[in-house]
PDB file of C-alpha atoms in Angstrom:
ATOM      1  CA  UNK T   1       2.275  12.408 -13.532  1.00  0.00           C
ATOM      2  CA  UNK T   2       2.226   9.023 -12.252  1.00  0.00           C
ATOM      3  CA  UNK T   3       5.988   8.462 -13.049  1.00  0.00           C
ATOM      4  CA  UNK T   4       6.705  11.748 -11.594  1.00  0.00           C
ATOM      5  CA  UNK T   5       5.307  10.507  -8.276  1.00  0.00           C
ATOM      6  CA  UNK T   6       7.241   7.433  -8.480  1.00  0.00           C
ATOM      7  CA  UNK T   7       4.759   4.757  -9.999  1.00  0.00           C
ATOM      8  CA  UNK T   8       5.946   2.080 -12.223  1.00  0.00           C
ATOM      9  CA  UNK T   9       4.173   0.645 -15.189  1.00  0.00           C
ATOM     10  CA  UNK T  10       3.021  -2.929 -14.636  1.00  0.00           C
ATOM     11  CA  UNK T  11       0.892  -5.141 -16.705  1.00  0.00           C
ATOM     12  CA  UNK T  12      -2.168  -4.164 -14.913  1.00  0.00           C
ATOM     13  CA  UNK T  13      -1.515  -0.457 -14.974  1.00  0.00           C
ATOM     14  CA  UNK T  14       0.757   1.611 -12.718  1.00  0.00           C
ATOM     15  CA  UNK T  15       1.897   0.752  -9.067  1.00  0.00           C
ATOM     16  CA  UNK T  16       3.349   2.642  -6.520  1.00  0.00           C
ATOM     17  CA  UNK T  17       4.778   0.051  -4.087  1.00  0.00           C
ATOM     18  CA  UNK T  18       4.756   2.393  -0.717  1.00  0.00           C
ATOM     19  CA  UNK T  19       7.858   0.419   0.738  1.00  0.00           C
ATOM     20  CA  UNK T  20      10.062   3.476  -0.192  1.00  0.00           C
ATOM     21  CA  UNK T  21       7.385   5.842   1.490  1.00  0.00           C
ATOM     22  CA  UNK T  22       5.371   3.874   3.743  1.00  0.00           C
ATOM     23  CA  UNK T  23       6.368   1.177   5.703  1.00  0.00           C
ATOM     24  CA  UNK T  24       4.888  -0.541   8.871  1.00  0.00           C
ATOM     25  CA  UNK T  25       6.244  -1.670  12.082  1.00  0.00           C
ATOM     26  CA  UNK T  26       6.182  -5.292  12.916  1.00  0.00           C
ATOM     27  CA  UNK T  27       2.695  -6.532  13.254  1.00  0.00           C
ATOM     28  CA  UNK T  28       1.379  -3.049  13.079  1.00  0.00           C
ATOM     29  CA  UNK T  29      -1.332  -1.604  10.625  1.00  0.00           C
ATOM     30  CA  UNK T  30      -0.811   1.976  11.737  1.00  0.00           C
ATOM     31  CA  UNK T  31       0.549   4.517   9.794  1.00  0.00           C
ATOM     32  CA  UNK T  32       3.274   6.587  11.626  1.00  0.00           C
ATOM     33  CA  UNK T  33       2.864  10.665  11.129  1.00  0.00           C
ATOM     34  CA  UNK T  34       5.426  10.716   8.225  1.00  0.00           C
ATOM     35  CA  UNK T  35       3.650   7.861   6.335  1.00  0.00           C
ATOM     36  CA  UNK T  36       0.502   9.349   7.073  1.00  0.00           C
ATOM     37  CA  UNK T  37       1.522  12.622   5.590  1.00  0.00           C
ATOM     38  CA  UNK T  38       2.937  10.985   2.513  1.00  0.00           C
ATOM     39  CA  UNK T  39      -0.392   9.089   1.449  1.00  0.00           C
ATOM     40  CA  UNK T  40      -2.392  12.434   2.344  1.00  0.00           C
ATOM     41  CA  UNK T  41      -0.291  14.047  -0.040  1.00  0.00           C
ATOM     42  CA  UNK T  42      -0.192  11.433  -2.603  1.00  0.00           C
ATOM     43  CA  UNK T  43      -4.175  11.293  -2.696  1.00  0.00           C
ATOM     44  CA  UNK T  44      -4.179  15.060  -3.379  1.00  0.00           C
ATOM     45  CA  UNK T  45      -1.974  14.772  -6.046  1.00  0.00           C
ATOM     46  CA  UNK T  46      -3.749  12.086  -7.717  1.00  0.00           C
ATOM     47  CA  UNK T  47      -7.117  13.850  -7.348  1.00  0.00           C
ATOM     48  CA  UNK T  48      -5.881  16.840  -8.835  1.00  0.00           C
ATOM     49  CA  UNK T  49      -4.780  14.716 -11.698  1.00  0.00           C
ATOM     50  CA  UNK T  50      -8.690  13.404 -11.758  1.00  0.00           C
ATOM     51  CA  UNK T  51      -7.455  10.029 -10.576  1.00  0.00           C
ATOM     52  CA  UNK T  52      -9.986   9.075  -7.697  1.00  0.00           C
ATOM     53  CA  UNK T  53      -9.775   5.369  -7.857  1.00  0.00           C
ATOM     54  CA  UNK T  54      -6.937   2.705  -6.777  1.00  0.00           C
ATOM     55  CA  UNK T  55      -6.596  -0.663  -5.601  1.00  0.00           C
ATOM     56  CA  UNK T  56      -4.582  -0.888  -2.353  1.00  0.00           C
ATOM     57  CA  UNK T  57      -2.824  -4.226  -1.688  1.00  0.00           C
ATOM     58  CA  UNK T  58      -1.664  -4.630   1.735  1.00  0.00           C
ATOM     59  CA  UNK T  59       1.627  -6.948   2.486  1.00  0.00           C
ATOM     60  CA  UNK T  60       3.415  -8.619   5.347  1.00  0.00           C
ATOM     61  CA  UNK T  61       6.824 -10.201   5.788  1.00  0.00           C
ATOM     62  CA  UNK T  62       6.605 -14.135   6.036  1.00  0.00           C
ATOM     63  CA  UNK T  63       6.828 -14.320   9.781  1.00  0.00           C
ATOM     64  CA  UNK T  64       3.778 -15.732  11.740  1.00  0.00           C
ATOM     65  CA  UNK T  65       0.799 -17.510  10.713  1.00  0.00           C
ATOM     66  CA  UNK T  66      -0.570 -17.141   7.235  1.00  0.00           C
ATOM     67  CA  UNK T  67      -4.167 -16.331   8.342  1.00  0.00           C
ATOM     68  CA  UNK T  68      -2.918 -13.819  10.757  1.00  0.00           C
ATOM     69  CA  UNK T  69      -0.574 -12.025   8.030  1.00  0.00           C
ATOM     70  CA  UNK T  70      -3.634 -11.917   5.443  1.00  0.00           C
ATOM     71  CA  UNK T  71      -5.658 -10.153   8.239  1.00  0.00           C
ATOM     72  CA  UNK T  72      -2.808  -7.740   8.852  1.00  0.00           C
ATOM     73  CA  UNK T  73      -2.264  -7.015   5.559  1.00  0.00           C
ATOM     74  CA  UNK T  74      -5.796  -6.041   5.078  1.00  0.00           C
ATOM     75  CA  UNK T  75      -5.577  -4.007   7.855  1.00  0.00           C
ATOM     76  CA  UNK T  76      -2.821  -2.143   6.499  1.00  0.00           C
ATOM     77  CA  UNK T  77      -4.200  -1.692   3.212  1.00  0.00           C
ATOM     78  CA  UNK T  78      -7.622  -0.263   5.045  1.00  0.00           C
ATOM     79  CA  UNK T  79      -5.264   2.062   6.834  1.00  0.00           C
ATOM     80  CA  UNK T  80      -3.954   3.749   3.687  1.00  0.00           C
ATOM     81  CA  UNK T  81      -7.572   3.659   2.247  1.00  0.00           C
ATOM     82  CA  UNK T  82      -8.786   5.732   5.313  1.00  0.00           C
ATOM     83  CA  UNK T  83      -5.841   8.352   4.619  1.00  0.00           C
ATOM     84  CA  UNK T  84      -6.852   8.650   0.801  1.00  0.00           C
ATOM     85  CA  UNK T  85     -10.433   8.925   1.782  1.00  0.00           C
ATOM     86  CA  UNK T  86      -9.294  11.967   3.755  1.00  0.00           C
ATOM     87  CA  UNK T  87      -7.800  13.367   0.972  1.00  0.00           C
ATOM     88  CA  UNK T  88     -10.933  13.341  -1.282  1.00  0.00           C
ATOM     89  CA  UNK T  89     -10.819  10.123  -2.880  1.00  0.00           C
ATOM     90  CA  UNK T  90     -14.195   8.398  -2.574  1.00  0.00           C
ATOM     91  CA  UNK T  91     -14.119   5.256  -0.621  1.00  0.00           C
ATOM     92  CA  UNK T  92     -16.214   3.325  -3.021  1.00  0.00           C
ATOM     93  CA  UNK T  93     -13.399   3.818  -5.528  1.00  0.00           C
ATOM     94  CA  UNK T  94     -10.901   2.396  -3.304  1.00  0.00           C
ATOM     95  CA  UNK T  95     -10.432  -1.470  -3.655  1.00  0.00           C
ATOM     96  CA  UNK T  96      -8.779  -2.980  -0.870  1.00  0.00           C
ATOM     97  CA  UNK T  97      -6.917  -6.273  -0.668  1.00  0.00           C
ATOM     98  CA  UNK T  98      -4.879  -8.351   1.927  1.00  0.00           C
ATOM     99  CA  UNK T  99      -2.360 -10.242   0.215  1.00  0.00           C
ATOM    100  CA  UNK T 100      -0.276 -11.453   3.257  1.00  0.00           C
ATOM    101  CA  UNK T 101       3.257 -12.665   2.584  1.00  0.00           C
ATOM    102  CA  UNK T 102       2.586 -14.222  -0.821  1.00  0.00           C
ATOM    103  CA  UNK T 103       4.398 -11.404  -2.801  1.00  0.00           C
ATOM    104  CA  UNK T 104       7.743 -10.344  -1.176  1.00  0.00           C
ATOM    105  CA  UNK T 105       9.607  -7.672  -2.766  1.00  0.00           C
ATOM    106  CA  UNK T 106      12.980  -8.872  -0.434  1.00  0.00           C
ATOM    107  CA  UNK T 107      13.994 -11.956   0.812  1.00  0.00           C
ATOM    108  CA  UNK T 108      12.711 -12.000   4.529  1.00  0.00           C
ATOM    109  CA  UNK T 109      16.251 -13.267   5.467  1.00  0.00           C
ATOM    110  CA  UNK T 110      17.339 -10.153   7.470  1.00  0.00           C
ATOM    111  CA  UNK T 111      15.334  -7.707   9.382  1.00  0.00           C
ATOM    112  CA  UNK T 112      16.158  -4.983   6.923  1.00  0.00           C
ATOM    113  CA  UNK T 113      14.588  -6.927   3.952  1.00  0.00           C
ATOM    114  CA  UNK T 114      11.582  -8.106   6.083  1.00  0.00           C
ATOM    115  CA  UNK T 115      10.902  -4.418   6.538  1.00  0.00           C
ATOM    116  CA  UNK T 116      10.497  -3.925   2.791  1.00  0.00           C
ATOM    117  CA  UNK T 117       7.816  -6.298   2.734  1.00  0.00           C
ATOM    118  CA  UNK T 118       5.539  -4.889   5.314  1.00  0.00           C
ATOM    119  CA  UNK T 119       4.078  -2.368   2.844  1.00  0.00           C
ATOM    120  CA  UNK T 120       0.998  -1.271   0.962  1.00  0.00           C
ATOM    121  CA  UNK T 121       1.042  -1.109  -3.082  1.00  0.00           C
ATOM    122  CA  UNK T 122      -1.035   1.492  -4.661  1.00  0.00           C
ATOM    123  CA  UNK T 123      -2.195   0.429  -8.047  1.00  0.00           C
ATOM    124  CA  UNK T 124      -3.940   2.683 -10.569  1.00  0.00           C
ATOM    125  CA  UNK T 125      -5.643   0.639 -13.534  1.00  0.00           C
ATOM    126  CA  UNK T 126      -7.005   2.043 -16.810  1.00  0.00           C
TER     127      UNK T 126
END
């Protein structure tokens, strides 16, 4: 089921890098309507599969102060947690982390690549 939703197996379990579904505008932690709907549907799908826990890793691009980026990434992960909670996942089962710009998926060399780094990854562990 996780693979069908776009998750990829990683060392820690399964990860969905929401860059393909949920991106954030520069310096924003707010989900747009389409992203919010995607996260809400994903939460319902996970809940139907009896998965009601997740780790949410927020990320930013490399521009700006490191402390600011860490806080922004945390707010992004919290935004996703809010929507997953709405879908029925218990908030106590959602671990939220802000990782700042430390783990880019793209180079940050262009506007397009930076946008891919402004994301939240959902990790399902055993």
